[in-house]
Coordinates of C-alpha atoms and ligand atoms in Angstrom, one line a residue:
X1 CA 99.0 109.4 54.3
X2 CA 94.7 110.3 53.8
X3 CA 94.4 112.4 56.6
X4 CA 91.0 113.5 56.1
X5 CA 90.1 109.7 55.1
X6 CA 91.3 108.7 58.0
X7 CA 89.7 110.8 60.5
X8 CA 86.1 110.2 58.6
X9 CA 86.3 106.5 58.7
X10 CA 87.5 106.7 62.4
X11 CA 84.4 108.9 63.2
X12 CA 82.6 107.0 61.3
X13 CA 83.2 103.1 62.9
X14 CA 82.1 105.2 66.4
X15 CA 79.2 106.1 64.7
X16 CA 78.1 102.7 63.3
X17 CA 78.8 101.2 66.8
X18 CA 76.5 103.9 68.3
X19 CA 78.6 105.1 70.6
X20 CA 79.7 108.1 68.9
X21 CA 79.3 111.3 71.5
X22 CA 76.8 113.8 71.1
X23 CA 76.9 117.0 73.7
X24 CA 73.6 118.4 74.9
X25 CA 74.3 122.2 75.1
X26 CA 73.2 123.4 78.6
X27 CA 72.9 126.6 80.2
X28 CA 72.5 125.2 84.0
X29 CA 70.2 128.1 86.1
X30 CA 71.7 129.0 88.8
X31 CA 68.9 129.0 91.9
X32 CA 66.7 126.8 90.1
X33 CA 69.1 123.7 89.0
X34 CA 68.6 120.7 88.3
X35 CA 66.5 123.1 86.1
X36 CA 68.6 124.2 82.7
X37 CA 67.5 125.3 79.5
X38 CA 68.6 123.3 76.4
X39 CA 69.8 124.6 73.0
X40 CA 69.3 123.0 70.2
X41 CA 69.7 124.6 66.6
X42 CA 68.9 127.9 68.0
X43 CA 65.8 126.8 70.2
X44 CA 65.5 126.6 73.6
X45 CA 63.8 124.4 75.8
X46 CA 63.4 123.5 79.6
X47 CA 65.2 120.3 81.2
X48 CA 66.0 118.8 84.0
X49 CA 69.2 117.2 84.9
X50 CA 69.5 113.7 86.0
X51 CA 73.2 113.2 85.6
X52 CA 75.1 115.7 86.9
X53 CA 78.3 115.5 89.3
X54 CA 77.3 118.5 91.2
X55 CA 76.1 116.1 93.7
X56 CA 74.4 118.4 96.1
X57 CA 74.1 121.5 94.3
X58 CA 76.9 123.5 95.9
X59 CA 77.6 125.1 92.2
X60 CA 74.8 127.6 92.7
X61 CA 75.1 127.5 97.0
X62 CA 74.6 131.5 97.9
X63 CA 77.9 130.9 100.6
X64 CA 79.6 129.7 97.0
X65 CA 78.7 132.1 94.7
X66 CA 79.0 135.3 97.4
X67 CA 82.7 134.4 97.9
X68 CA 83.2 133.7 94.0
X69 CA 81.5 137.1 93.4
X70 CA 83.4 139.2 95.9
X71 CA 87.0 137.4 95.1
X72 CA 86.6 137.8 91.3
X73 CA 85.8 141.8 92.2
X74 CA 88.5 141.9 94.4
X75 CA 91.4 140.1 92.6
X76 CA 90.3 140.6 88.9
X77 CA 89.7 137.0 86.2
X78 CA 92.6 135.1 86.2
X79 CA 95.6 133.9 88.6
X80 CA 98.1 135.9 86.4
X81 CA 100.6 133.8 86.4
X82 CA 101.8 129.7 86.9
X83 CA 101.8 129.2 90.8
X84 CA 106.5 129.7 90.6
X85 CA 105.7 133.2 89.2
X86 CA 103.1 134.9 90.0
X87 CA 100.2 133.2 90.4
X88 CA 100.3 131.9 93.8
X89 CA 96.9 134.0 94.9
X90 CA 96.6 134.4 99.1
X91 CA 93.1 132.2 98.1
X92 CA 95.3 129.4 96.9
X93 CA 97.3 129.2 100.2
X94 CA 93.6 129.4 101.8
X95 CA 92.2 126.9 100.1
X96 CA 95.0 124.5 100.4
X97 CA 95.2 124.9 104.4
X98 CA 91.0 124.1 104.5
X99 CA 91.9 120.9 102.2
X100 CA 94.5 119.9 104.7
X101 CA 92.3 120.4 107.3
X102 CA 89.6 118.6 105.7
X103 CA 92.1 115.1 105.5
X104 CA 93.6 115.8 108.9
X105 CA 97.2 115.6 106.7
X106 CA 100.1 118.2 107.2
X107 CA 99.6 119.9 104.1
X108 CA 97.5 119.7 100.8
X109 CA 98.7 121.0 96.9
X110 CA 96.0 122.2 94.4
X111 CA 95.9 121.5 90.7
X112 CA 93.5 122.7 88.1
X113 CA 91.5 119.4 88.2
X114 CA 90.9 116.1 89.4
X115 CA 92.3 114.4 86.5
X116 CA 95.1 116.4 86.9
X117 CA 96.0 116.0 90.6
X118 CA 96.1 112.5 89.5
X119 CA 98.0 112.3 86.1
X120 CA 101.0 114.5 88.0
X121 CA 101.0 113.2 91.3
X122 CA 100.8 109.5 90.4
X123 CA 103.1 110.1 87.7
X124 CA 105.7 112.2 89.7
X125 CA 105.6 109.8 92.7
X126 CA 106.0 106.8 90.8
X127 CA 108.3 107.8 88.0
X128 CA 110.7 109.2 90.9
X129 CA 110.8 106.7 93.9
X130 CA 113.3 104.7 92.8
X131 CA 112.5 101.3 90.8
X132 CA 108.8 101.7 92.1
X133 CA 106.6 99.2 91.6
X134 CA 102.8 100.1 91.3
X135 CA 99.8 98.3 92.2
X136 CA 96.5 99.9 90.4
X137 CA 92.8 98.7 90.8
X138 CA 91.9 97.2 87.6
X139 CA 88.4 99.9 87.7
X140 CA 91.0 102.6 88.2
X141 CA 90.0 106.1 86.5
X142 CA 91.7 107.1 83.3
X143 CA 93.3 109.8 85.2
X144 CA 95.4 107.7 87.6
X145 CA 96.1 104.9 84.7
X146 CA 97.8 108.1 82.4
X147 CA 99.8 109.6 85.1
X148 CA 101.0 105.9 86.1
X149 CA 101.3 105.3 82.4
X150 CA 103.2 108.3 82.1
X151 CA 105.7 107.8 84.9
X152 CA 107.4 105.0 83.0
X153 CA 107.3 102.7 86.8
X154 CA 106.5 98.9 86.1
X155 CA 102.9 98.0 87.4
X156 CA 100.8 95.6 88.0
X157 CA 96.9 95.3 88.1
X158 CA 95.1 94.2 90.8
X159 CA 91.8 92.6 90.7
X160 CA 89.1 95.1 91.3
X161 CA 88.1 95.9 95.5
X162 CA 90.5 92.3 96.1
X163 CA 92.9 93.1 98.9
X164 CA 93.8 89.2 98.9
X165 CA 94.8 89.9 95.2
X166 CA 96.9 93.0 96.0
X167 CA 98.1 90.9 98.9
X168 CA 99.5 88.0 96.6
X169 CA 100.9 90.3 94.5
X170 CA 102.8 92.2 96.9
X171 CA 104.2 89.4 98.5
X172 CA 105.8 88.1 95.3
X173 CA 107.9 91.3 95.8
X174 CA 111.0 92.1 97.3
X175 CA 110.5 93.7 100.8
X176 CA 112.9 96.6 100.0
X177 CA 111.6 97.7 96.9
X178 CA 109.3 100.8 96.8
X179 CA 105.6 99.9 96.4
X180 CA 102.7 102.3 95.5
X181 CA 98.8 101.3 95.9
X182 CA 96.9 103.2 93.8
X183 CA 92.7 102.9 94.1
X184 CA 89.7 104.8 94.7
X185 CA 86.8 104.8 97.5
X186 CA 83.6 105.1 95.4
X187 CA 84.0 104.1 92.1
X188 CA 81.9 106.2 90.1
X189 CA 79.8 104.4 87.2
X190 CA 79.3 100.8 88.9
X191 CA 78.7 102.9 92.4
X192 CA 80.5 100.4 94.8
X193 CA 83.1 101.8 97.6
X194 CA 86.3 99.8 98.3
X195 CA 87.2 97.7 101.2
X196 CA 89.8 100.4 102.3
X197 CA 90.5 99.3 105.8
X198 CA 91.8 95.7 104.3
X199 CA 94.0 97.7 101.4
X200 CA 95.6 99.8 103.8
X201 CA 96.3 97.1 106.0
X202 CA 97.7 95.4 103.3
X203 CA 99.6 98.3 102.4
X204 CA 101.4 98.4 105.8
X205 CA 102.0 94.7 105.8
X206 CA 103.9 95.2 102.9
X207 CA 105.4 98.9 103.3
X208 CA 103.8 100.0 100.7
X209 CA 102.5 103.8 99.8
X210 CA 98.9 104.3 99.7
X211 CA 96.9 107.0 97.6
X212 CA 93.4 107.2 97.3
X213 CA 91.1 108.4 94.9
X214 CA 88.5 110.0 96.7
X215 CA 87.0 112.4 93.6
X216 CA 83.3 110.9 93.8
X217 CA 83.3 111.0 97.8
X218 CA 84.5 114.2 99.3
X219 CA 82.2 116.8 100.3
X220 CA 79.5 113.0 100.1
X221 CA 81.0 111.1 103.1
X222 CA 82.4 111.5 106.6
X223 CA 81.1 113.5 109.3
X224 CA 83.2 117.0 107.8
X225 CA 82.6 115.4 104.3
X226 CA 86.4 114.3 104.4
X227 CA 85.2 111.2 102.5
X228 CA 84.5 107.5 102.4
X229 CA 88.3 107.3 104.4
X230 CA 87.0 110.3 107.2
X231 CA 83.7 108.4 107.7
X232 CA 85.7 104.8 108.4
X233 CA 88.5 106.5 110.4
X234 CA 91.0 106.0 108.0
X235 CA 92.1 109.1 106.7
X236 CA 95.8 108.8 108.8
X237 CA 96.5 105.5 107.4
X238 CA 96.4 106.6 103.8
X239 CA 99.6 108.1 102.6
X240 CA 97.8 110.4 99.8
X241 CA 94.0 111.5 99.7
X242 CA 93.0 112.7 96.1
X243 CA 90.2 114.5 95.5
X244 CA 88.5 117.0 93.3
X245 CA 86.7 120.5 94.1
X246 CA 84.3 120.2 90.5
X247 CA 82.0 117.7 91.9
X248 CA 80.0 117.5 95.1
X249 CA 82.0 120.7 95.8
X250 CA 80.4 122.2 92.8
X251 CA 83.5 124.3 91.5
X252 CA 86.7 123.0 89.7
X253 CA 89.9 122.1 91.1
X254 CA 91.8 118.9 92.1
X255 CA 94.6 118.4 95.0
X256 CA 96.1 116.0 97.2
X257 CA 96.7 115.7 100.8
X258 CA 99.4 114.4 102.0
X259 CA 102.9 114.7 104.8
X260 CA 104.3 118.1 104.3
X261 CA 107.0 116.7 102.4
X262 CA 105.1 114.4 100.0
X263 CA 103.6 117.5 99.0
X264 CA 106.5 119.9 99.0
X265 CA 108.2 116.7 96.7
X266 CA 105.0 116.7 94.2
X267 CA 105.2 120.4 94.3
X268 CA 108.8 120.4 93.5
X269 CA 108.9 118.1 90.7
X270 CA 105.2 117.4 88.8
X271 CA 105.2 119.4 86.3
X272 CA 101.7 119.0 85.7
X273 CA 101.8 121.1 89.0
X274 CA 104.3 124.2 88.2
X275 CA 104.1 124.4 84.2
X276 CA 100.4 125.6 83.9
X277 CA 98.5 128.5 84.8
X278 CA 97.0 128.6 88.5
X279 CA 93.3 128.3 88.8
X280 CA 91.5 131.9 89.3
X281 CA 91.6 132.7 92.4
X282 CA 87.6 133.4 92.6
X283 CA 87.1 129.8 91.8
X284 CA 89.3 128.8 94.5
X285 CA 87.5 131.1 97.0
X286 CA 84.2 129.5 95.7
X287 CA 85.6 126.1 96.4
X288 CA 87.2 126.9 100.0
X289 CA 83.2 128.3 100.7
X290 CA 82.3 125.0 99.5
X291 CA 84.3 123.1 101.8
X292 CA 83.7 125.2 104.8
X293 CA 79.9 124.7 104.3
X294 CA 80.0 120.9 104.0
X295 CA 82.4 120.6 106.9
X296 CA 79.7 122.3 108.9
X297 CA 76.4 121.2 107.6
X298 CA 74.8 117.4 107.1
X299 CA 71.6 118.9 105.7
X300 CA 73.0 118.2 101.9
X301 CA 74.3 115.0 102.8
X302 CA 71.1 114.0 104.5
X303 CA 68.7 114.9 102.3
X304 CA 70.6 113.1 99.0
X305 CA 70.4 110.4 100.4
X306 CA 66.9 110.7 101.3
X307 CA 66.4 111.5 97.4
X308 CA 68.7 108.6 96.3
X309 CA 66.4 105.9 98.4
X310 CA 63.4 107.3 97.4
X311 CA 64.1 106.6 93.7
X312 CA 65.9 103.4 94.0
X313 CA 63.0 102.4 96.0
X314 CA 60.8 103.1 93.1
X315 CA 63.1 101.7 90.5
X316 CA 62.9 98.2 92.6
X317 CA 58.8 98.5 92.2
X318 CA 59.0 99.0 88.9
X319 CA 61.2 96.5 88.1
X320 CA 63.4 98.5 86.4
X321 CA 66.9 96.9 86.5
X322 CA 69.8 99.0 88.4
X323 CA 73.0 97.8 90.2
X324 CA 72.6 97.5 93.6
X325 CA 75.6 99.5 95.7
X326 CA 76.2 101.3 99.1
X327 CA 76.8 104.9 97.2
X328 CA 74.8 107.8 95.9
X329 CA 75.5 106.2 92.2
X330 CA 72.1 104.8 90.5
X331 CA 73.3 103.2 87.2
X332 CA 70.0 101.7 85.3
X333 CA 71.3 99.1 83.1
X334 CA 70.3 99.0 79.6
X335 CA 73.3 96.4 78.4
X336 CA 73.0 97.9 74.5
X337 CA 74.6 101.0 73.0
X338 CA 72.1 101.9 70.2
X339 CA 69.2 101.3 73.3
X340 CA 70.7 103.5 76.0
X341 CA 71.0 106.3 73.7
X342 CA 67.6 105.8 72.5
X343 CA 66.2 105.9 75.8
X344 CA 68.2 109.0 76.4
X345 CA 67.2 111.0 73.6
X346 CA 63.5 109.6 74.2
X347 CA 63.8 111.0 77.8
X348 CA 65.1 114.5 76.4
X349 CA 62.3 114.9 73.5
X350 CA 59.5 113.4 75.5
X351 CA 60.0 114.7 79.0
X352 CA 62.7 116.9 78.9
X353 CA 65.0 114.9 81.3
X354 CA 68.4 114.4 80.7
X355 CA 70.4 111.5 81.9
X356 CA 73.5 111.3 79.5
X357 CA 73.8 107.4 78.2
X358 CA 76.9 106.1 79.2
X359 CA 78.4 103.7 76.5
X360 CA 82.0 101.7 75.9
X361 CA 85.0 102.6 76.2
X362 CA 83.8 104.5 80.0
X363 CA 81.9 100.8 80.8
X364 CA 82.5 97.6 78.8
X365 CA 80.3 96.6 75.8
X366 CA 77.0 95.0 77.0
X367 CA 76.7 97.2 80.6
X368 CA 75.9 100.1 79.1
X369 CA 73.5 102.0 81.6
X370 CA 71.8 105.4 82.2
X371 CA 74.2 106.8 85.4
X372 CA 71.5 108.9 87.3
X373 CA 72.7 110.9 90.3
X374 CA 69.6 112.3 92.6
X375 CA 70.5 115.3 94.3
X376 CA 69.3 117.4 97.3
X377 CA 67.8 119.9 94.8
X378 CA 65.4 117.4 93.1
X379 CA 61.7 117.3 94.2
X380 CA 59.5 114.8 94.7
X381 CA 57.9 115.9 91.8
X382 CA 61.1 115.6 89.7
X383 CA 61.6 112.0 90.9
X384 CA 58.0 111.5 89.7
X385 CA 58.2 112.3 86.3
X386 CA 61.3 110.9 85.8
X387 CA 59.9 107.6 87.2
X388 CA 57.2 107.9 85.2
X389 CA 58.9 108.3 81.8
X390 CA 61.6 105.4 82.8
X391 CA 58.4 103.3 83.0
X392 CA 56.8 104.1 79.6
X393 CA 59.7 104.1 77.9
X394 CA 60.7 100.5 79.3
X395 CA 57.4 99.1 78.6
X396 CA 57.3 100.8 75.2
X397 CA 61.0 99.4 73.6
X398 CA 60.2 95.9 75.8
X399 CA 63.2 96.2 78.0
X400 CA 63.3 93.2 80.4
X401 CA 62.1 94.1 84.3
X402 CA 62.9 92.5 87.0
X403 CA 61.0 90.7 89.1
X404 CA 58.6 93.2 91.4
X405 CA 59.6 93.8 94.9
X406 CA 56.6 92.5 97.0
Ligands
PLP1 N1 89.0 110.6 89.2 C1 88.1 110.2 88.9 C2 87.4 108.7 89.5 C3 86.7 110.4 88.4 O1 85.8 110.3 88.2 C4 87.2 111.8 87.8 C5 86.4 112.8 86.7 O2 85.2 112.0 86.7 C6 88.1 112.6 87.8 C7 89.5 111.8 89.0 C8 88.8 113.8 87.1 O3 88.4 114.7 88.6 P1 88.0 116.2 87.4 O4 86.5 116.1 87.0 O5 87.9 117.4 88.7 O6 88.9 116.6 86.6

């Protein structure tokens, strides 16, 4: 085997398709976010970030930074071990209690990321429930797919956001068989929201466990930031709620919230929980401060919705196509990998505006897009600059515009 040629050829093929990933090297400016410093070949420039998942700017919130500084000084840098062997810090326990309370569940279990929480929890539940059949939404995130695959359980894919198809598939199964239904609330690339009540009803009808990923919803929806399930009064009807501390909460980590026994089961049997160093205590304390703040404060959520509406309204007026959806995510559709990258590069080079192009395999070919995430920290002037630049490049590239809104 000529390994070097193989690696080179594979990379060349990705480049050829125009979907080779280039990471922008940035330094987020705490206190000034969405401003950041961009580094290219030893040169620096100021940019505005428009594609961050720090949806509410909590990554620079004084309460979060204070908690992290304090606990860093008190406890030091790392956790010092796995959760099992000396790594369970008091701040992990406080955070798990905060999360259980957020979702009105008996308990919660912390992981090192949202990816790991999905992979470990789904892998363990589906892998250990005897003869379990997993029903997975067609557009589930890679971390859920990998967890389900890792479990080696039987699986069926149900049509995206279709309780009817889920019902049909569950009806064909032995009623006594263990069943686990995995889906998301806010789908992060299209920004659409699942019909949670209908899905939960189907799960209850067939005695299936329900597992919802609220990664793009926690902190953002519901009176206390408990997600779409909280907003819709459904948290108590869902078996497992999974979330991240790395997006709206602005820090890092993932979790599940569920019954005491289910959390204890995953704690006991999930290798992805036990055989890895626990999160740094300062990270846990920062996440805890962020959750506490967003339980009490609606100001960030309200201002974010205002920013989202303002960007959407202006895109409509300019005829720039974007997927309509009921969430905070604005996918501006380009439909071509090369053009998508070209627009993104042009926005960065000419206007210091950073929107990462989203290409295959993250989204299907032909649906390449710029995924814009307005946040409470984007000013009117930031928005005006973004829209002027987008309009300019749309004209320059002769991209199709939708009929202007009246
Ligand atoms: N679930 C979904 C739906 C996601 O989009 C992501 C990441 O983008 C994750 C889970 C993983 O979360 P984390 O970034 O905390 O690993």
